[in-house]
Tab-separated table of C-alpha atoms and ligand atoms in Angstrom:
chain	number	residue	atom	x	y	z
J	1049	MET	CA	116.045	100.282	81.082
J	1050	ASN	CA	119.228	102.291	80.444
J	1051	LYS	CA	120.423	104.884	82.896
J	1052	ILE	CA	118.416	108.091	82.522
J	1053	GLU	CA	121.018	110.569	81.269
J	1054	ASN	CA	119.223	113.896	81.142
J	1055	LEU	CA	116.438	114.219	83.684
J	1056	SER	CA	115.170	117.572	82.432
J	1057	GLU	CA	114.658	116.171	78.944
J	1058	PHE	CA	113.262	112.923	80.277
J	1059	ALA	CA	110.640	114.579	82.521
J	1060	ASN	CA	107.146	114.501	81.083
J	1061	LYS	CA	105.248	117.718	81.862
J	1062	ARG	CA	101.928	116.048	81.196
J	1063	TYR	CA	102.426	113.872	84.271
J	1064	GLY	CA	103.723	116.699	86.481
J	1065	GLN	CA	107.195	115.208	86.702
J	1066	ASN	CA	109.512	117.250	88.928
J	1067	PHE	CA	111.972	114.920	90.598
J	1068	LEU	CA	113.048	115.735	94.143
J	1069	LYS	CA	116.838	115.669	94.317
J	1070	ASN	CA	117.694	116.514	97.904
J	1071	ASP	CA	118.432	113.664	100.335
J	1072	ALA	CA	118.067	115.862	103.416
J	1073	ILE	CA	114.498	116.764	102.432
J	1074	ILE	CA	113.678	113.125	101.685
J	1075	LYS	CA	114.928	112.233	105.208
J	1076	ARG	CA	112.750	114.972	106.756
J	1077	ILE	CA	109.729	113.574	104.922
J	1078	ILE	CA	110.470	110.055	106.188
J	1079	GLN	CA	110.854	111.354	109.764
J	1080	SER	CA	107.407	112.974	109.554
J	1081	ILE	CA	105.531	109.716	108.877
J	1082	PRO	CA	103.439	108.687	111.908
J	1083	ASN	CA	105.387	106.249	114.039
J	1084	ASP	CA	103.725	102.838	113.616
J	1085	ASN	CA	103.930	99.775	111.399
J	1086	LEU	CA	101.229	100.582	108.888
J	1087	LYS	CA	101.784	100.126	105.198
J	1088	VAL	CA	102.623	103.141	103.032
J	1089	ALA	CA	100.915	103.957	99.741
J	1090	GLU	CA	103.144	106.091	97.522
J	1091	ILE	CA	101.619	107.879	94.546
J	1092	GLY	CA	104.021	108.767	91.744
J	1093	PRO	CA	107.315	107.180	92.896
J	1094	GLY	CA	109.001	108.544	89.762
J	1095	LEU	CA	112.649	107.477	89.789
J	1096	GLY	CA	112.257	105.968	93.253
J	1097	ASP	CA	114.330	108.376	95.360
J	1098	LEU	CA	111.682	108.546	98.099
J	1099	THR	CA	110.707	104.891	97.605
J	1100	LYS	CA	114.285	103.786	98.263
J	1101	GLU	CA	114.161	105.353	101.753
J	1102	LEU	CA	110.579	104.284	102.465
J	1103	ILE	CA	111.272	100.581	101.976
J	1104	LEU	CA	114.028	100.683	104.605
J	1105	THR	CA	111.351	100.799	107.313
J	1106	ARG	CA	107.965	100.157	105.636
J	1107	ASN	CA	106.053	97.888	103.329
J	1108	VAL	CA	105.129	100.039	100.360
J	1109	THR	CA	102.570	99.870	97.556
J	1110	ALA	CA	103.352	102.391	94.823
J	1111	PHE	CA	101.292	103.695	91.890
J	1112	GLU	CA	103.073	105.091	88.824
J	1113	VAL	CA	101.357	106.144	85.601
J	1114	ASP	CA	104.418	106.558	83.352
J	1115	LYS	CA	105.336	103.240	81.683
J	1116	ARG	CA	109.001	104.242	81.270
J	1117	LEU	CA	109.260	104.910	85.013
J	1118	CYS	CA	107.405	101.713	85.848
J	1119	GLU	CA	109.983	99.681	83.939
J	1120	HIS	CA	112.795	101.620	85.585
J	1121	LEU	CA	111.316	100.988	89.066
J	1122	GLN	CA	110.738	97.305	88.385
J	1123	THR	CA	114.402	96.879	87.463
J	1124	THR	CA	115.823	99.069	90.225
J	1125	PHE	CA	113.719	97.503	92.967
J	1126	SER	CA	113.559	93.904	91.729
J	1127	HIS	CA	114.822	92.562	95.071
J	1128	ALA	CA	112.292	94.534	97.167
J	1129	ILE	CA	109.505	93.473	94.799
J	1130	HIS	CA	110.613	89.844	94.980
J	1131	THR	CA	110.598	89.886	98.790
J	1132	ASP	CA	107.163	91.610	98.928
J	1133	ARG	CA	108.638	94.729	100.528
J	1134	LEU	CA	107.413	96.736	97.548
J	1135	LYS	CA	104.502	96.359	95.177
J	1136	ILE	CA	104.303	98.546	92.086
J	1137	ASN	CA	101.022	99.201	90.323
J	1138	CYS	CA	101.495	100.645	86.847
J	1139	GLY	CA	98.737	102.954	85.659
J	1140	ASP	CA	96.662	105.941	86.731
J	1141	VAL	CA	96.204	105.919	90.510
J	1142	LEU	CA	92.687	107.318	90.112
J	1143	LYS	CA	91.692	104.169	88.198
J	1144	HIS	CA	92.956	102.033	91.090
J	1145	TRP	CA	90.920	104.237	93.412
J	1146	GLU	CA	87.610	103.701	91.666
J	1147	GLU	CA	86.593	101.557	94.631
J	1148	ASN	CA	86.282	103.344	97.965
J	1149	SER	CA	89.746	102.493	99.210
J	1150	LEU	CA	93.163	102.610	97.547
J	1151	LEU	CA	94.447	99.649	99.628
J	1152	ASN	CA	92.471	96.963	101.402
J	1153	GLU	CA	94.232	97.582	104.722
J	1154	ASN	CA	94.993	100.649	106.857
J	1155	TYR	CA	97.774	102.777	105.385
J	1156	HIS	CA	99.565	106.125	105.364
J	1157	LEU	CA	99.695	108.049	102.102
J	1158	VAL	CA	103.176	109.451	101.455
J	1159	ALA	CA	103.942	111.168	98.161
J	1160	ASN	CA	105.514	113.953	96.222
J	1161	LEU	CA	102.275	114.448	94.336
J	1162	PRO	CA	101.828	115.371	90.682
J	1163	TYR	CA	100.445	118.888	91.175
J	1164	TYR	CA	97.809	118.699	88.429
J	1165	ILE	CA	95.765	116.178	90.455
J	1166	ALA	CA	97.027	116.902	93.984
J	1167	THR	CA	93.795	118.414	95.370
J	1168	ASN	CA	91.719	115.610	93.914
J	1169	ILE	CA	94.004	112.962	95.450
J	1170	ILE	CA	93.955	114.577	98.915
J	1171	LEU	CA	90.141	114.807	98.809
J	1172	LYS	CA	89.953	111.115	97.937
J	1173	ALA	CA	92.331	110.241	100.773
J	1174	LEU	CA	90.255	112.247	103.272
J	1175	LYS	CA	87.250	110.084	102.348
J	1176	ASP	CA	89.135	106.783	102.253
J	1177	GLU	CA	88.475	104.920	105.518
J	1178	GLN	CA	91.669	102.883	105.271
J	1179	CYS	CA	93.818	105.999	104.912
J	1180	GLN	CA	95.058	107.059	108.361
J	1181	SER	CA	97.248	110.012	107.415
J	1182	ILE	CA	98.330	112.045	104.415
J	1183	LEU	CA	101.927	113.274	104.111
J	1184	VAL	CA	102.371	114.936	100.759
J	1185	MET	CA	104.408	117.477	98.879
J	1186	VAL	CA	102.127	119.906	97.071
J	1187	GLN	CA	102.136	123.469	95.796
J	1188	LYS	CA	102.457	125.794	98.833
J	1189	GLU	CA	99.067	127.460	98.214
J	1190	VAL	CA	97.359	124.055	98.193
J	1191	ALA	CA	99.057	123.065	101.474
J	1192	GLU	CA	97.877	126.350	103.007
J	1193	LYS	CA	94.303	125.794	101.887
J	1194	PHE	CA	94.129	122.347	103.489
J	1195	SER	CA	95.886	123.325	106.727
J	1196	ALA	CA	94.622	126.849	107.494
J	1197	GLN	CA	92.803	127.672	110.727
J	1198	ALA	CA	89.583	129.704	110.891
J	1199	GLY	CA	90.410	133.405	110.754
J	1200	GLU	CA	93.427	132.937	108.469
J	1201	LYS	CA	93.096	134.229	104.920
J	1202	ALA	CA	93.714	130.792	103.379
J	1203	PHE	CA	90.891	129.162	105.389
J	1204	SER	CA	88.701	127.493	102.765
J	1205	GLY	CA	86.242	124.696	102.119
J	1206	LEU	CA	89.285	122.387	101.932
J	1207	SER	CA	90.324	123.441	105.466
J	1208	VAL	CA	86.804	122.678	106.731
J	1209	LEU	CA	86.878	119.217	105.109
J	1210	THR	CA	90.298	118.534	106.696
J	1211	GLN	CA	89.142	119.636	110.150
J	1212	THR	CA	86.018	117.499	109.794
J	1213	VAL	CA	88.155	114.338	109.783
J	1214	GLY	CA	91.368	115.353	111.530
J	1215	PHE	CA	94.084	117.959	111.769
J	1216	GLY	CA	96.223	119.460	109.010
J	1217	GLU	CA	99.555	121.245	109.288
J	1218	LEU	CA	102.054	122.683	106.855
J	1219	LEU	CA	105.367	121.202	108.030
J	1220	PHE	CA	107.927	123.028	105.873
J	1221	ASP	CA	108.520	124.632	102.482
J	1222	VAL	CA	110.657	123.188	99.700
J	1223	GLY	CA	112.159	125.585	97.154
J	1224	ALA	CA	112.048	124.933	93.420
J	1225	GLU	CA	115.850	124.512	93.327
J	1226	ASN	CA	115.506	121.105	95.009
J	1227	PHE	CA	113.840	119.571	91.933
J	1228	VAL	CA	114.869	118.565	88.413
J	1229	PRO	CA	113.393	120.176	86.416
J	1230	PRO	CA	112.513	122.986	88.871
J	1231	PRO	CA	108.758	123.686	89.107
J	1232	LYS	CA	107.495	127.265	88.690
J	1233	VAL	CA	106.113	127.324	92.237
J	1234	THR	CA	107.241	126.845	95.831
J	1235	SER	CA	106.226	123.516	97.337
J	1236	SER	CA	105.330	122.549	100.899
J	1237	ILE	CA	105.036	119.376	102.899
J	1238	LEU	CA	101.499	118.946	104.206
J	1239	LEU	CA	100.619	116.472	106.977
J	1240	ILE	CA	96.998	115.573	107.716
J	1241	ARG	CA	96.446	113.233	110.664
J	1242	LYS	CA	93.004	111.671	110.425
J	1243	ASN	CA	90.850	110.417	113.248
J	1244	ARG	CA	87.954	109.401	111.012
J	1245	SER	CA	86.715	109.597	107.410
J	1246	GLU	CA	83.679	111.237	105.868
J	1247	ASP	CA	82.258	111.160	102.374
J	1248	ASN	CA	79.431	113.684	102.163
J	1249	LYS	CA	78.985	115.193	98.710
J	1250	ASP	CA	76.116	117.420	99.879
J	1251	PHE	CA	78.324	118.981	102.569
J	1252	GLU	CA	81.086	119.539	99.975
J	1253	ASP	CA	78.568	121.260	97.696
J	1254	PHE	CA	77.361	123.381	100.630
J	1255	LEU	CA	80.959	124.517	101.265
J	1256	LYS	CA	81.356	125.431	97.598
J	1257	VAL	CA	78.336	127.730	97.982
J	1258	ALA	CA	79.620	129.171	101.290
J	1259	PHE	CA	83.095	129.960	99.851
J	1260	LYS	CA	81.958	130.852	96.306
J	1261	GLN	CA	83.050	134.474	96.703
J	1262	PRO	CA	85.566	134.198	99.547
J	1263	ARG	CA	85.878	137.941	100.248
J	1264	LYS	CA	82.096	138.559	100.280
J	1265	LYS	CA	79.904	138.069	103.352
J	1266	LEU	CA	79.137	134.441	104.209
J	1267	SER	CA	75.437	135.314	104.488
J	1268	LYS	CA	75.487	136.704	100.950
J	1269	ASN	CA	77.080	133.568	99.506
J	1270	LEU	CA	74.612	131.322	101.335
J	1271	ALA	CA	71.668	133.481	100.246
J	1272	THR	CA	72.216	132.337	96.655
J	1273	HIS	CA	70.868	128.918	97.751
J	1274	TYR	CA	69.024	129.382	101.051
J	1275	PRO	CA	66.414	131.837	102.404
J	1276	LYS	CA	68.041	135.029	103.672
J	1277	ASP	CA	65.829	135.333	106.763
J	1278	LYS	CA	66.715	131.816	107.870
J	1279	ILE	CA	70.451	132.451	107.461
J	1280	GLU	CA	70.202	135.680	109.449
J	1281	MET	CA	68.156	133.994	112.170
J	1282	LEU	CA	70.721	131.194	112.508
J	1283	LEU	CA	73.692	133.575	112.666
J	1284	THR	CA	71.885	135.732	115.240
J	1285	GLU	CA	71.090	132.650	117.351
J	1286	LEU	CA	74.783	131.726	117.284
J	1287	GLU	CA	75.639	135.341	118.256
J	1288	ILE	CA	77.676	135.707	115.091
J	1289	SER	CA	77.958	138.957	113.156
J	1290	LEU	CA	75.868	139.045	109.978
J	1291	THR	CA	78.907	140.476	108.219
J	1292	ILE	CA	81.180	137.507	108.962
J	1293	ARG	CA	83.334	136.451	105.951
J	1294	PRO	CA	83.616	132.791	104.929
J	1295	HIS	CA	87.208	132.393	106.198
J	1296	GLU	CA	86.249	133.699	109.659
J	1297	ALA	CA	83.649	131.021	110.482
J	1298	LYS	CA	84.747	127.863	112.322
J	1299	THR	CA	84.323	124.290	111.072
J	1300	SER	CA	81.748	123.504	113.792
J	1301	MET	CA	79.712	126.483	112.611
J	1302	TYR	CA	79.680	125.192	109.043
J	1303	HIS	CA	78.338	121.851	110.231
J	1304	HIS	CA	75.667	123.580	112.301
J	1305	LEU	CA	74.587	125.851	109.434
J	1306	TYR	CA	74.565	122.923	106.980
J	1307	ASN	CA	72.387	120.792	109.262
J	1308	GLU	CA	69.958	123.605	110.069
J	1309	LEU	CA	69.634	124.978	106.536
J	1310	ASN	CA	68.948	121.530	105.103
J	1311	LYS	CA	66.558	120.399	107.820
J	1312	ASP	CA	63.249	121.029	106.057
J	1313	ASN	CA	64.246	120.521	102.438
J	1314	ILE	CA	65.770	117.458	100.912
J	1315	ASP	CA	67.793	119.444	98.368
J	1316	GLY	CA	68.366	122.458	100.586
J	1317	LYS	CA	66.304	124.782	98.419
J	1318	GLN	CA	63.107	126.252	99.754
J	1319	GLN	CA	60.067	125.426	97.616
E	2776	SAM	N1	108.263	110.792	93.792
E	2776	SAM	C1	109.148	111.310	92.765
E	2776	SAM	C2	110.078	112.319	93.373
E	2776	SAM	O1	109.813	112.770	94.505
E	2776	SAM	O2	111.051	112.670	92.728
E	2776	SAM	C3	108.360	111.897	91.591
E	2776	SAM	C4	107.372	112.961	91.910
E	2776	SAM	S1	106.687	113.782	90.506
E	2776	SAM	C5	106.228	115.341	91.218
E	2776	SAM	C6	105.063	113.064	90.299
E	2776	SAM	C7	105.052	111.604	89.878
E	2776	SAM	O3	103.693	111.199	89.778
E	2776	SAM	C8	105.674	111.300	88.532
E	2776	SAM	O4	106.483	110.161	88.638
E	2776	SAM	C9	104.476	111.049	87.604
E	2776	SAM	O5	104.775	110.203	86.524
E	2776	SAM	C10	103.494	110.432	88.588
E	2776	SAM	N2	102.073	110.560	88.198
E	2776	SAM	C11	101.473	111.571	87.550
E	2776	SAM	N3	100.164	111.353	87.378
E	2776	SAM	C12	99.910	110.152	87.951
E	2776	SAM	C13	98.733	109.347	88.083
E	2776	SAM	N4	97.547	109.767	87.587
E	2776	SAM	N5	98.831	108.156	88.708
E	2776	SAM	C14	100.040	107.719	89.199
E	2776	SAM	N6	101.182	108.440	89.104
E	2776	SAM	C15	101.128	109.642	88.492
């Protein structure tokens, strides 16, 4: 493929293409990868700026949906591909992920994610048993939602899911000026270190109910699906105010409430 002359014109909005053009930030991302020998899965290598640094120290499997970029990567990295340092899968990463795991060995996910599917990808990685950590660039608000602590405004169902399997932290922000073309939002680097995996759709649905109206009382949100007297009894037993808001309750409390409220009824609803 010929040299890409005008990146802004080349970038395809449909695929969330904002190319990171700052070597210092790429180095900071690389330095934040957990220190071991595990393989790296990169989603959306784009022009390969991050990939180029990753393959200096890691074996990498990359997933790129855009055919033009796939061809470009195959040419640019022909040596690394030939020596098995790099494998490139062309196509939608979500199709590759239809099975439970993205790779059939333990790996770290490292990516400047396409923002339109970033939340979905992180949720899949949290459930994927082979995935040991998630180091991704996402929209700042998304990073905050996954990494917030109970009591902080951004604490959400996504924070509870993160804390259920590990620990999330927002490492640093990356301004729009570091990309071509610049996105309309500020980005952040999010790191989630996992110590286990969990895939529990019922618990996810429970959290959606609990955080449905984030500024309302938790008891009110839960009362749309569970008996009010039972919710109040459980909160009283835990010595928790009946007026607690969803972002103020801890992850352990959500697990306790979920288990107790679903004890007698298979679908959680009282007959
Ligand atoms: N890693 C590059 C960088 O940092 O400059 C590019 C990042 S850009 C924000 C997102 C990349 O993800 C693009 O290369 C885009 O084509 C790719 N992408 C978008 N949707 C995808 C999907 N469903 N599966 C795989 N790659 C995807």
